[in-house]
PDB file of C-alpha atoms in Angstrom:
ATOM      1  CA  MET A   7    -143.713  49.536  40.131  1.00  0.00           C
ATOM      2  CA  MET A   8    -144.232  53.345  38.090  1.00  0.00           C
ATOM      3  CA  THR A   9    -143.604  56.903  37.970  1.00  0.00           C
ATOM      4  CA  VAL A  10    -145.953  59.860  39.198  1.00  0.00           C
ATOM      5  CA  SER A  11    -145.674  63.508  38.213  1.00  0.00           C
ATOM      6  CA  ILE A  12    -147.220  64.506  40.204  1.00  0.00           C
ATOM      7  CA  PRO A  13    -147.520  68.539  37.820  1.00  0.00           C
ATOM      8  CA  ASP A  14    -148.568  66.010  35.403  1.00  0.00           C
ATOM      9  CA  ALA A  15    -151.393  64.934  37.271  1.00  0.00           C
ATOM     10  CA  MET A  16    -152.808  68.217  38.544  1.00  0.00           C
ATOM     11  CA  GLN A  17    -152.203  69.708  34.652  1.00  0.00           C
ATOM     12  CA  GLY A  18    -154.810  66.575  34.305  1.00  0.00           C
ATOM     13  CA  LEU A  19    -157.314  67.701  37.185  1.00  0.00           C
ATOM     14  CA  ARG A  20    -161.162  68.202  36.035  1.00  0.00           C
ATOM     15  CA  GLY A  21    -161.451  70.884  38.410  1.00  0.00           C
ATOM     16  CA  PRO A  22    -161.549  72.561  41.431  1.00  0.00           C
ATOM     17  CA  TRP A  23    -162.412  70.053  44.773  1.00  0.00           C
ATOM     18  CA  GLU A  24    -162.098  66.705  42.289  1.00  0.00           C
ATOM     19  CA  PRO A  25    -159.009  64.931  43.484  1.00  0.00           C
ATOM     20  CA  LEU A  26    -156.992  62.808  42.165  1.00  0.00           C
ATOM     21  CA  ASP A  27    -155.958  59.310  43.637  1.00  0.00           C
ATOM     22  CA  LEU A  28    -151.539  58.333  42.301  1.00  0.00           C
ATOM     23  CA  VAL A  29    -150.312  56.116  44.485  1.00  0.00           C
ATOM     24  CA  ARG A  30    -150.966  53.841  47.327  1.00  0.00           C
ATOM     25  CA  VAL A  31    -148.547  53.546  50.229  1.00  0.00           C
ATOM     26  CA  ASN A  32    -148.866  51.540  52.818  1.00  0.00           C
ATOM     27  CA  ASP A  33    -152.451  52.077  54.132  1.00  0.00           C
ATOM     28  CA  ALA A  34    -152.645  55.570  52.987  1.00  0.00           C
ATOM     29  CA  ILE A  35    -153.586  56.816  49.647  1.00  0.00           C
ATOM     30  CA  VAL A  36    -151.462  60.404  47.285  1.00  0.00           C
ATOM     31  CA  ARG A  37    -153.899  62.746  46.442  1.00  0.00           C
ATOM     32  CA  VAL A  38    -153.614  66.229  44.251  1.00  0.00           C
ATOM     33  CA  ALA A  39    -156.904  68.499  43.789  1.00  0.00           C
ATOM     34  CA  ARG A  40    -157.122  71.460  42.999  1.00  0.00           C
ATOM     35  CA  LEU A  41    -158.246  74.315  45.361  1.00  0.00           C
ATOM     36  CA  GLU A  42    -160.618  77.596  44.330  1.00  0.00           C
ATOM     37  CA  GLY A  43    -163.011  79.044  46.466  1.00  0.00           C
ATOM     38  CA  GLU A  44    -164.449  77.613  49.799  1.00  0.00           C
ATOM     39  CA  PHE A  45    -164.974  73.770  50.826  1.00  0.00           C
ATOM     40  CA  PRO A  46    -167.485  72.832  52.969  1.00  0.00           C
ATOM     41  CA  TRP A  47    -167.593  72.161  56.782  1.00  0.00           C
ATOM     42  CA  HIS A  48    -166.705  68.887  57.179  1.00  0.00           C
ATOM     43  CA  THR A  49    -164.814  66.517  59.672  1.00  0.00           C
ATOM     44  CA  HIS A  50    -163.573  63.173  59.332  1.00  0.00           C
ATOM     45  CA  ASP A  51    -162.644  59.990  61.228  1.00  0.00           C
ATOM     46  CA  GLU A  52    -159.424  59.596  60.430  1.00  0.00           C
ATOM     47  CA  ASP A  53    -156.092  62.528  60.439  1.00  0.00           C
ATOM     48  CA  GLU A  54    -155.447  64.185  56.699  1.00  0.00           C
ATOM     49  CA  LEU A  55    -152.301  65.622  55.773  1.00  0.00           C
ATOM     50  CA  PHE A  56    -152.730  68.738  53.187  1.00  0.00           C
ATOM     51  CA  LEU A  57    -148.741  69.070  51.597  1.00  0.00           C
ATOM     52  CA  CYS A  58    -149.486  72.942  49.610  1.00  0.00           C
ATOM     53  CA  TRP A  59    -147.619  72.400  46.097  1.00  0.00           C
ATOM     54  CA  ASP A  60    -148.197  75.546  44.625  1.00  0.00           C
ATOM     55  CA  GLY A  61    -150.259  78.710  45.485  1.00  0.00           C
ATOM     56  CA  GLU A  62    -151.458  79.478  48.756  1.00  0.00           C
ATOM     57  CA  PHE A  63    -154.332  78.646  50.827  1.00  0.00           C
ATOM     58  CA  LEU A  64    -156.226  78.767  54.786  1.00  0.00           C
ATOM     59  CA  ILE A  65    -158.024  75.887  56.576  1.00  0.00           C
ATOM     60  CA  GLU A  66    -160.509  77.162  58.947  1.00  0.00           C
ATOM     61  CA  LEU A  67    -160.189  75.243  62.000  1.00  0.00           C
ATOM     62  CA  GLU A  68    -163.355  74.940  64.413  1.00  0.00           C
ATOM     63  CA  GLY A  69    -162.227  76.050  67.868  1.00  0.00           C
ATOM     64  CA  TYR A  70    -158.763  76.825  66.478  1.00  0.00           C
ATOM     65  CA  GLU A  71    -157.200  79.593  64.454  1.00  0.00           C
ATOM     66  CA  THR A  72    -157.553  80.151  60.905  1.00  0.00           C
ATOM     67  CA  VAL A  73    -154.147  77.812  59.037  1.00  0.00           C
ATOM     68  CA  GLN A  74    -152.095  79.259  56.213  1.00  0.00           C
ATOM     69  CA  LEU A  75    -150.316  77.457  54.010  1.00  0.00           C
ATOM     70  CA  ASN A  76    -148.026  78.891  51.644  1.00  0.00           C
ATOM     71  CA  ARG A  77    -145.878  76.527  48.680  1.00  0.00           C
ATOM     72  CA  GLY A  78    -144.676  73.719  50.543  1.00  0.00           C
ATOM     73  CA  ASP A  79    -146.115  73.845  53.360  1.00  0.00           C
ATOM     74  CA  VAL A  80    -147.698  70.503  55.352  1.00  0.00           C
ATOM     75  CA  PHE A  81    -149.915  70.467  57.688  1.00  0.00           C
ATOM     76  CA  VAL A  82    -152.185  67.835  59.108  1.00  0.00           C
ATOM     77  CA  VAL A  83    -156.248  68.033  61.025  1.00  0.00           C
ATOM     78  CA  PRO A  84    -156.444  66.048  63.680  1.00  0.00           C
ATOM     79  CA  ARG A  85    -159.681  63.455  62.719  1.00  0.00           C
ATOM     80  CA  GLY A  86    -162.548  65.185  64.584  1.00  0.00           C
ATOM     81  CA  VAL A  87    -161.123  68.294  64.442  1.00  0.00           C
ATOM     82  CA  ARG A  88    -164.158  70.126  62.011  1.00  0.00           C
ATOM     83  CA  HIS A  89    -162.747  72.282  58.962  1.00  0.00           C
ATOM     84  CA  ARG A  90    -162.649  73.555  55.351  1.00  0.00           C
ATOM     85  CA  PRO A  91    -160.047  74.662  53.216  1.00  0.00           C
ATOM     86  CA  ILE A  92    -160.572  78.190  51.434  1.00  0.00           C
ATOM     87  CA  ALA A  93    -158.473  79.164  48.619  1.00  0.00           C
ATOM     88  CA  ALA A  94    -159.093  82.978  47.413  1.00  0.00           C
ATOM     89  CA  SER A  95    -157.277  81.810  44.085  1.00  0.00           C
ATOM     90  CA  ILE A  96    -155.839  78.581  42.611  1.00  0.00           C
ATOM     91  CA  ALA A  97    -153.936  76.629  44.464  1.00  0.00           C
ATOM     92  CA  HIS A  98    -152.632  72.670  44.447  1.00  0.00           C
ATOM     93  CA  ALA A  99    -152.521  70.506  47.220  1.00  0.00           C
ATOM     94  CA  VAL A 100    -151.240  66.517  48.054  1.00  0.00           C
ATOM     95  CA  LEU A 101    -152.774  65.206  50.652  1.00  0.00           C
ATOM     96  CA  LEU A 102    -152.315  62.043  52.699  1.00  0.00           C
ATOM     97  CA  GLU A 103    -155.832  60.061  53.518  1.00  0.00           C
ATOM     98  CA  ARG A 104    -156.958  56.501  54.198  1.00  0.00           C
ATOM     99  CA  PRO A 105    -158.663  55.303  50.822  1.00  0.00           C
ATOM    100  CA  GLU A 106    -162.225  55.194  52.825  1.00  0.00           C
ATOM    101  CA  THR A 107    -161.333  58.937  53.336  1.00  0.00           C
ATOM    102  CA  MET A 108    -164.647  60.454  52.093  1.00  0.00           C
ATOM    103  CA  GLN A 109    -163.592  63.896  50.653  1.00  0.00           C
ATOM    104  CA  TYR A 110    -166.673  65.414  52.341  1.00  0.00           C
ATOM    105  CA  GLY A 111    -165.966  63.796  55.732  1.00  0.00           C
ATOM    106  CA  ASN A 112    -167.003  60.576  57.826  1.00  0.00           C
ATOM    107  CA  LYS A 113    -169.562  62.655  59.451  1.00  0.00           C
ATOM    108  CA  GLU A 114    -173.552  64.045  58.949  1.00  0.00           C
ATOM    109  CA  GLU A 115    -173.188  67.794  59.352  1.00  0.00           C
ATOM    110  CA  PRO A 116    -175.777  69.648  61.072  1.00  0.00           C
TER     111      PRO A 116
END
């Protein structure tokens, strides 16, 4: 058992879109990531939870309205929904995902 400092972990991130796994809880991993610019469109075979830690960012969703997250906002992208996060300036997110969730998605993109 140990305590993890989210702010310290975020300061240690190597760069944008390079998440860091913090802890495992039940069947999930808590990850942190720095968001900056546009991430590629992708899908997952599982839900993906985003908590905006600081800054603000968008999540574009194919077939749905774009979602804006501000500090403290939480949003779940349902499994199978094609999406991409976009951050006009540096933002940080806490993610809750399965350990096997692949960053660029589980399905081959066209």
